[in-house]
Amino acid sequence: MSPLTTNTIIFITGAFLSHHVWDEWILWFKDRGYNCIAPAWPYKDDSAEKLRQRRPNDNELAGIRLHQLLDHYTTIIEKEPQKPIVIGHSLGGLVVQALVNKNAVAAGVAIHSIPPKDSLSFDWPSLTLVLKSLTLPGSSKQTYLIGMKEWNKSVANGMSADEQRDSYEKYAVPASRHVFSDFFTKAAKIDFKKQHPPLLFISGTEDKIIPFAANYSNYLKYDRYHSVTGHKKFVNRNHLVLVMEVWEEEAGYIADWLDVVSPSPF
């Protein structure tokens, strides 16, 4: 079969990062002939600084549910003349898995993806962070923001102090607590045995939010005999891999995979 023919990529952001983490990725893939967009989440189409200033009483953002987020990106995808490629990070990776599961896209890439329903483990820091956001004092009508200390420890670990501070100021944004509670609902459920468009998982050895073991376990759950499903591990990558100095290595691997992967047969 021939490689994918679509030239559109839609980038999908996770819960705690501004959609501007994709700015350099968009330029990189545009240079290779792709049409790229990185739509913000509902109520997040602003700078990280302004979004932080609106918290904690940003009621519209605080009310976002996972199924609404899936509907948001599904609507964007349906406006495209051809099924696009979707590339998502963290919770955006879970959204990619859901869109692939619906056969709504030509192919998907899940970078350090949060595992779907029934795949979360209490041994993984991602679940610890979820439970922390749900149990801290404050109303469910208020957004949750990772603090600088937690950011340095779990998101930007291994970076210099200047890089950690600068990345927090530029990219850290609040998130809805409801989105995290929805990890345990059918909105986060994936049918691993279903035929699906090509799907690639990217994981990092130093990610303290979504460890390599979580990504690899997620990948192994898929039935790989009837659909293209791949996995690539990168060494010395933390959860903020999208803006690390070496991010182009991930982008290059993804571009090479897209160049040779065949479209879904159905």
CSV table of C-alpha atoms in Angstrom, one decimal:
chain,number,residue,atom,x,y,z
A,1,MET,CA,0.0,0.0,0.0
A,2,SER,CA,1.1,3.6,-0.6
A,3,PRO,CA,2.1,6.0,2.2
A,4,LEU,CA,-0.3,8.5,3.7
A,5,THR,CA,-1.5,11.1,1.2
A,6,THR,CA,-2.8,13.7,3.7
A,7,ASN,CA,-0.5,16.7,4.4
A,8,THR,CA,-2.4,18.1,7.4
A,9,ILE,CA,-1.2,17.7,10.9
A,10,ILE,CA,-3.3,18.8,13.9
A,11,PHE,CA,-1.3,19.1,17.2
A,12,ILE,CA,-3.2,18.4,20.5
A,13,THR,CA,-1.9,19.7,23.8
A,14,GLY,CA,-2.1,18.2,27.2
A,15,ALA,CA,-3.8,19.6,30.3
A,16,PHE,CA,-1.0,21.7,31.8
A,17,LEU,CA,0.8,23.1,28.8
A,18,SER,CA,0.0,26.1,26.5
A,19,HIS,CA,-0.7,25.2,22.9
A,20,HIS,CA,2.3,27.3,22.1
A,21,VAL,CA,4.6,24.4,23.0
A,22,TRP,CA,3.9,23.4,19.3
A,23,ASP,CA,5.1,26.6,17.7
A,24,GLU,CA,8.5,25.3,16.7
A,25,TRP,CA,7.0,21.9,15.7
A,26,ILE,CA,4.6,23.7,13.4
A,27,LEU,CA,7.4,25.6,11.6
A,28,TRP,CA,9.5,22.4,11.4
A,29,PHE,CA,6.8,20.3,9.8
A,30,LYS,CA,5.7,23.2,7.5
A,31,ASP,CA,9.2,23.2,6.1
A,32,ARG,CA,8.6,19.6,5.1
A,33,GLY,CA,5.4,20.4,3.2
A,34,TYR,CA,2.8,19.8,5.9
A,35,ASN,CA,-0.2,22.1,6.7
A,36,CYS,CA,-0.1,22.4,10.5
A,37,ILE,CA,-2.4,23.8,13.2
A,38,ALA,CA,-2.4,23.5,17.0
A,39,PRO,CA,-5.8,24.5,18.1
A,40,ALA,CA,-6.1,25.5,21.8
A,41,TRP,CA,-8.4,23.8,24.2
A,42,PRO,CA,-11.8,25.6,24.7
A,43,TYR,CA,-11.2,28.7,26.8
A,44,LYS,CA,-7.4,28.3,26.5
A,45,ASP,CA,-6.7,30.4,23.4
A,46,ASP,CA,-4.5,32.9,25.2
A,47,SER,CA,-1.0,33.3,26.6
A,48,ALA,CA,0.0,31.1,29.5
A,49,GLU,CA,0.5,34.3,31.6
A,50,LYS,CA,-3.0,35.5,31.0
A,51,LEU,CA,-4.5,32.1,31.7
A,52,ARG,CA,-2.7,31.9,35.0
A,53,GLN,CA,-4.0,35.4,35.9
A,54,ARG,CA,-7.6,34.2,35.4
A,55,ARG,CA,-7.3,31.4,37.9
A,56,PRO,CA,-8.6,30.0,40.1
A,57,ASN,CA,-12.1,31.3,39.3
A,58,ASP,CA,-12.1,30.7,35.6
A,59,ASN,CA,-15.4,29.0,35.6
A,60,GLU,CA,-15.7,28.2,31.9
A,61,LEU,CA,-12.3,26.5,31.8
A,62,ALA,CA,-12.9,24.8,35.1
A,63,GLY,CA,-16.1,23.2,33.7
A,64,ILE,CA,-14.4,21.4,30.7
A,65,ARG,CA,-15.1,17.7,30.6
A,66,LEU,CA,-13.1,15.1,28.7
A,67,HIS,CA,-16.0,14.3,26.3
A,68,GLN,CA,-16.3,18.0,25.5
A,69,LEU,CA,-12.6,18.1,24.7
A,70,LEU,CA,-13.0,15.1,22.4
A,71,ASP,CA,-16.0,16.7,20.7
A,72,HIS,CA,-13.9,19.9,20.3
A,73,TYR,CA,-11.2,18.2,18.3
A,74,THR,CA,-13.6,16.0,16.4
A,75,THR,CA,-15.4,19.1,15.2
A,76,ILE,CA,-12.1,20.6,14.0
A,77,ILE,CA,-11.1,17.4,12.3
A,78,GLU,CA,-14.4,17.1,10.5
A,79,LYS,CA,-13.9,20.5,8.8
A,80,GLU,CA,-10.8,19.1,7.0
A,81,PRO,CA,-11.2,17.9,3.4
A,82,GLN,CA,-9.3,14.8,4.3
A,83,LYS,CA,-8.7,12.9,7.5
A,84,PRO,CA,-5.7,14.6,9.1
A,85,ILE,CA,-2.8,13.2,11.0
A,86,VAL,CA,-3.0,14.0,14.8
A,87,ILE,CA,-0.1,14.4,17.1
A,88,GLY,CA,-0.8,14.7,20.8
A,89,HIS,CA,1.2,15.0,24.0
A,90,SER,CA,0.2,13.8,27.5
A,91,LEU,CA,-3.6,14.1,27.8
A,92,GLY,CA,-3.4,15.2,24.2
A,93,GLY,CA,-2.0,11.7,23.5
A,94,LEU,CA,-5.1,10.1,25.1
A,95,VAL,CA,-7.2,12.3,22.8
A,96,VAL,CA,-5.2,11.0,19.9
A,97,GLN,CA,-5.9,7.4,21.0
A,98,ALA,CA,-9.6,8.1,21.2
A,99,LEU,CA,-9.7,9.7,17.7
A,100,VAL,CA,-7.7,6.8,16.3
A,101,ASN,CA,-10.2,4.4,18.0
A,102,LYS,CA,-13.0,6.3,16.2
A,103,ASN,CA,-11.3,6.0,12.8
A,104,ALA,CA,-11.6,9.8,12.6
A,105,VAL,CA,-8.0,10.4,11.5
A,106,ALA,CA,-5.5,9.1,8.9
A,107,ALA,CA,-2.9,8.4,11.6
A,108,GLY,CA,-2.0,9.3,15.1
A,109,VAL,CA,1.1,9.9,17.2
A,110,ALA,CA,0.8,9.8,21.0
A,111,ILE,CA,3.8,11.4,22.7
A,112,HIS,CA,4.1,10.4,26.4
A,113,SER,CA,0.4,9.7,26.4
A,114,ILE,CA,-1.7,9.4,29.5
A,115,PRO,CA,-3.1,5.8,29.6
A,116,PRO,CA,-6.8,5.2,29.0
A,117,LYS,CA,-9.4,4.0,31.4
A,118,ASP,CA,-8.6,0.7,33.1
A,119,SER,CA,-4.9,1.2,32.3
A,120,LEU,CA,-3.9,3.7,35.0
A,121,SER,CA,-1.7,2.3,37.8
A,122,PHE,CA,-1.3,3.6,41.3
A,123,ASP,CA,2.4,3.1,40.8
A,124,TRP,CA,2.5,5.8,38.2
A,125,PRO,CA,3.1,9.5,39.1
A,126,SER,CA,0.5,10.6,36.6
A,127,LEU,CA,-2.3,9.1,38.7
A,128,THR,CA,-0.8,10.6,41.9
A,129,LEU,CA,-0.9,14.1,40.2
A,130,VAL,CA,-4.5,13.4,39.1
A,131,LEU,CA,-5.6,12.4,42.6
A,132,LYS,CA,-3.7,15.5,44.1
A,133,SER,CA,-5.6,17.8,41.8
A,134,LEU,CA,-8.9,16.3,42.9
A,135,THR,CA,-8.3,16.2,46.6
A,136,LEU,CA,-6.6,19.6,47.2
A,137,PRO,CA,-8.8,22.2,48.9
A,138,GLY,CA,-10.9,24.2,46.5
A,139,SER,CA,-14.1,23.9,44.5
A,140,SER,CA,-14.5,21.8,41.4
A,141,LYS,CA,-15.5,25.1,39.9
A,142,GLN,CA,-11.9,26.3,40.2
A,143,THR,CA,-9.1,25.3,37.9
A,144,TYR,CA,-5.9,23.5,39.1
A,145,LEU,CA,-2.4,24.7,38.3
A,146,ILE,CA,0.9,22.8,38.9
A,147,GLY,CA,3.1,24.7,41.2
A,148,MET,CA,6.7,25.7,40.3
A,149,LYS,CA,8.2,23.2,42.7
A,150,GLU,CA,6.1,20.3,41.3
A,151,TRP,CA,6.9,21.5,37.8
A,152,ASN,CA,10.7,21.4,38.4
A,153,LYS,CA,10.4,18.0,40.1
A,154,SER,CA,8.1,16.2,37.7
A,155,VAL,CA,7.7,18.1,34.4
A,156,ALA,CA,11.0,19.8,33.7
A,157,ASN,CA,13.2,17.5,35.7
A,158,GLY,CA,16.8,17.4,34.6
A,159,MET,CA,16.7,20.9,33.0
A,160,SER,CA,18.7,23.8,34.3
A,161,ALA,CA,17.1,26.2,36.8
A,162,ASP,CA,16.9,28.9,34.2
A,163,GLU,CA,15.2,26.5,31.7
A,164,GLN,CA,12.8,25.3,34.4
A,165,ARG,CA,11.8,28.9,35.3
A,166,ASP,CA,11.5,30.1,31.7
A,167,SER,CA,9.5,27.0,30.6
A,168,TYR,CA,7.1,27.5,33.5
A,169,GLU,CA,6.5,31.1,32.7
A,170,LYS,CA,6.0,30.4,29.0
A,171,TYR,CA,4.0,27.2,29.0
A,172,ALA,CA,2.4,26.3,32.4
A,173,VAL,CA,-1.4,26.8,32.3
A,174,PRO,CA,-4.3,25.8,34.6
A,175,ALA,CA,-6.6,22.9,33.9
A,176,SER,CA,-10.0,21.6,34.7
A,177,ARG,CA,-10.3,19.2,37.6
A,178,HIS,CA,-13.2,17.5,35.8
A,179,VAL,CA,-11.0,16.4,33.0
A,180,PHE,CA,-8.9,14.4,35.5
A,181,SER,CA,-11.9,12.8,37.2
A,182,ASP,CA,-13.1,11.8,33.7
A,183,PHE,CA,-10.1,9.5,33.4
A,184,PHE,CA,-12.2,6.9,35.2
A,185,THR,CA,-15.3,7.2,32.9
A,186,LYS,CA,-16.2,5.7,29.5
A,187,ALA,CA,-14.9,8.9,27.8
A,188,ALA,CA,-11.4,7.6,28.5
A,189,LYS,CA,-12.1,4.0,27.4
A,190,ILE,CA,-10.3,2.5,24.4
A,191,ASP,CA,-11.2,-0.7,22.5
A,192,PHE,CA,-7.7,-2.1,22.1
A,193,LYS,CA,-8.9,-5.0,19.9
A,194,LYS,CA,-10.6,-2.8,17.3
A,195,GLN,CA,-9.0,-2.2,13.9
A,196,HIS,CA,-7.6,1.3,13.7
A,197,PRO,CA,-5.5,3.7,11.6
A,198,PRO,CA,-1.7,3.7,12.1
A,199,LEU,CA,-0.7,4.7,15.6
A,200,LEU,CA,2.8,5.5,17.0
A,201,PHE,CA,3.7,5.8,20.7
A,202,ILE,CA,6.7,7.9,21.8
A,203,SER,CA,8.1,7.5,25.3
A,204,GLY,CA,10.9,8.9,27.4
A,205,THR,CA,13.1,7.3,30.0
A,206,GLU,CA,13.1,10.3,32.4
A,207,ASP,CA,9.4,11.2,32.3
A,208,LYS,CA,8.2,11.3,35.8
A,209,ILE,CA,4.6,12.0,34.9
A,210,ILE,CA,4.1,9.3,32.3
A,211,PRO,CA,7.0,6.9,32.8
A,212,PHE,CA,8.3,4.7,30.0
A,213,ALA,CA,6.7,1.7,31.6
A,214,ALA,CA,3.2,3.3,31.4
A,215,ASN,CA,3.7,4.2,27.7
A,216,TYR,CA,5.0,0.8,26.8
A,217,SER,CA,2.2,-1.0,28.7
A,218,ASN,CA,-0.3,1.2,26.8
A,219,TYR,CA,1.3,0.2,23.5
A,220,LEU,CA,1.3,-3.5,24.3
A,221,LYS,CA,-2.4,-3.5,25.0
A,222,TYR,CA,-3.2,-3.0,21.3
A,223,ASP,CA,-3.8,-5.9,18.9
A,224,ARG,CA,-0.9,-5.3,16.5
A,225,TYR,CA,-1.7,-8.1,14.1
A,226,HIS,CA,-4.4,-6.3,12.2
A,227,SER,CA,-3.3,-2.6,12.5
A,228,VAL,CA,-0.1,-0.7,12.4
A,229,THR,CA,1.0,0.2,15.9
A,230,GLY,CA,4.5,1.3,16.7
A,231,HIS,CA,6.6,2.4,19.7
A,232,LYS,CA,9.8,4.3,20.1
A,233,LYS,CA,11.7,5.0,23.3
A,234,PHE,CA,14.0,8.0,23.6
A,235,VAL,CA,16.6,8.2,26.3
A,236,ASN,CA,16.9,11.2,28.7
A,237,ARG,CA,13.6,12.8,27.8
A,238,ASN,CA,11.4,14.3,30.5
A,239,HIS,CA,7.7,15.1,30.3
A,240,LEU,CA,8.5,18.5,28.7
A,241,VAL,CA,10.1,16.8,25.7
A,242,LEU,CA,8.3,19.1,23.2
A,243,VAL,CA,10.6,22.0,24.1
A,244,MET,CA,13.8,20.2,25.1
A,245,GLU,CA,16.9,21.1,23.1
A,246,VAL,CA,16.7,17.6,21.4
A,247,TRP,CA,13.0,17.8,20.4
A,248,GLU,CA,13.9,17.7,16.7
A,249,GLU,CA,15.0,14.1,17.1
A,250,GLU,CA,11.5,13.1,18.0
A,251,ALA,CA,10.1,15.3,15.2
A,252,GLY,CA,12.5,13.6,12.7
A,253,TYR,CA,11.5,10.1,13.8
A,254,ILE,CA,7.8,10.9,13.5
A,255,ALA,CA,8.3,12.5,10.1
A,256,ASP,CA,10.2,9.4,8.9
A,257,TRP,CA,7.5,7.1,10.2
A,258,LEU,CA,4.8,9.2,8.5
A,259,ASP,CA,6.8,8.9,5.2
A,260,VAL,CA,6.6,5.1,5.2
A,261,VAL,CA,3.5,4.2,7.1
A,262,SER,CA,0.5,2.8,5.1
A,263,PRO,CA,-3.0,4.1,5.5
A,264,SER,CA,-5.7,2.0,7.1
A,265,PRO,CA,-7.2,-0.7,4.9
A,266,PHE,CA,-10.8,0.1,6.0
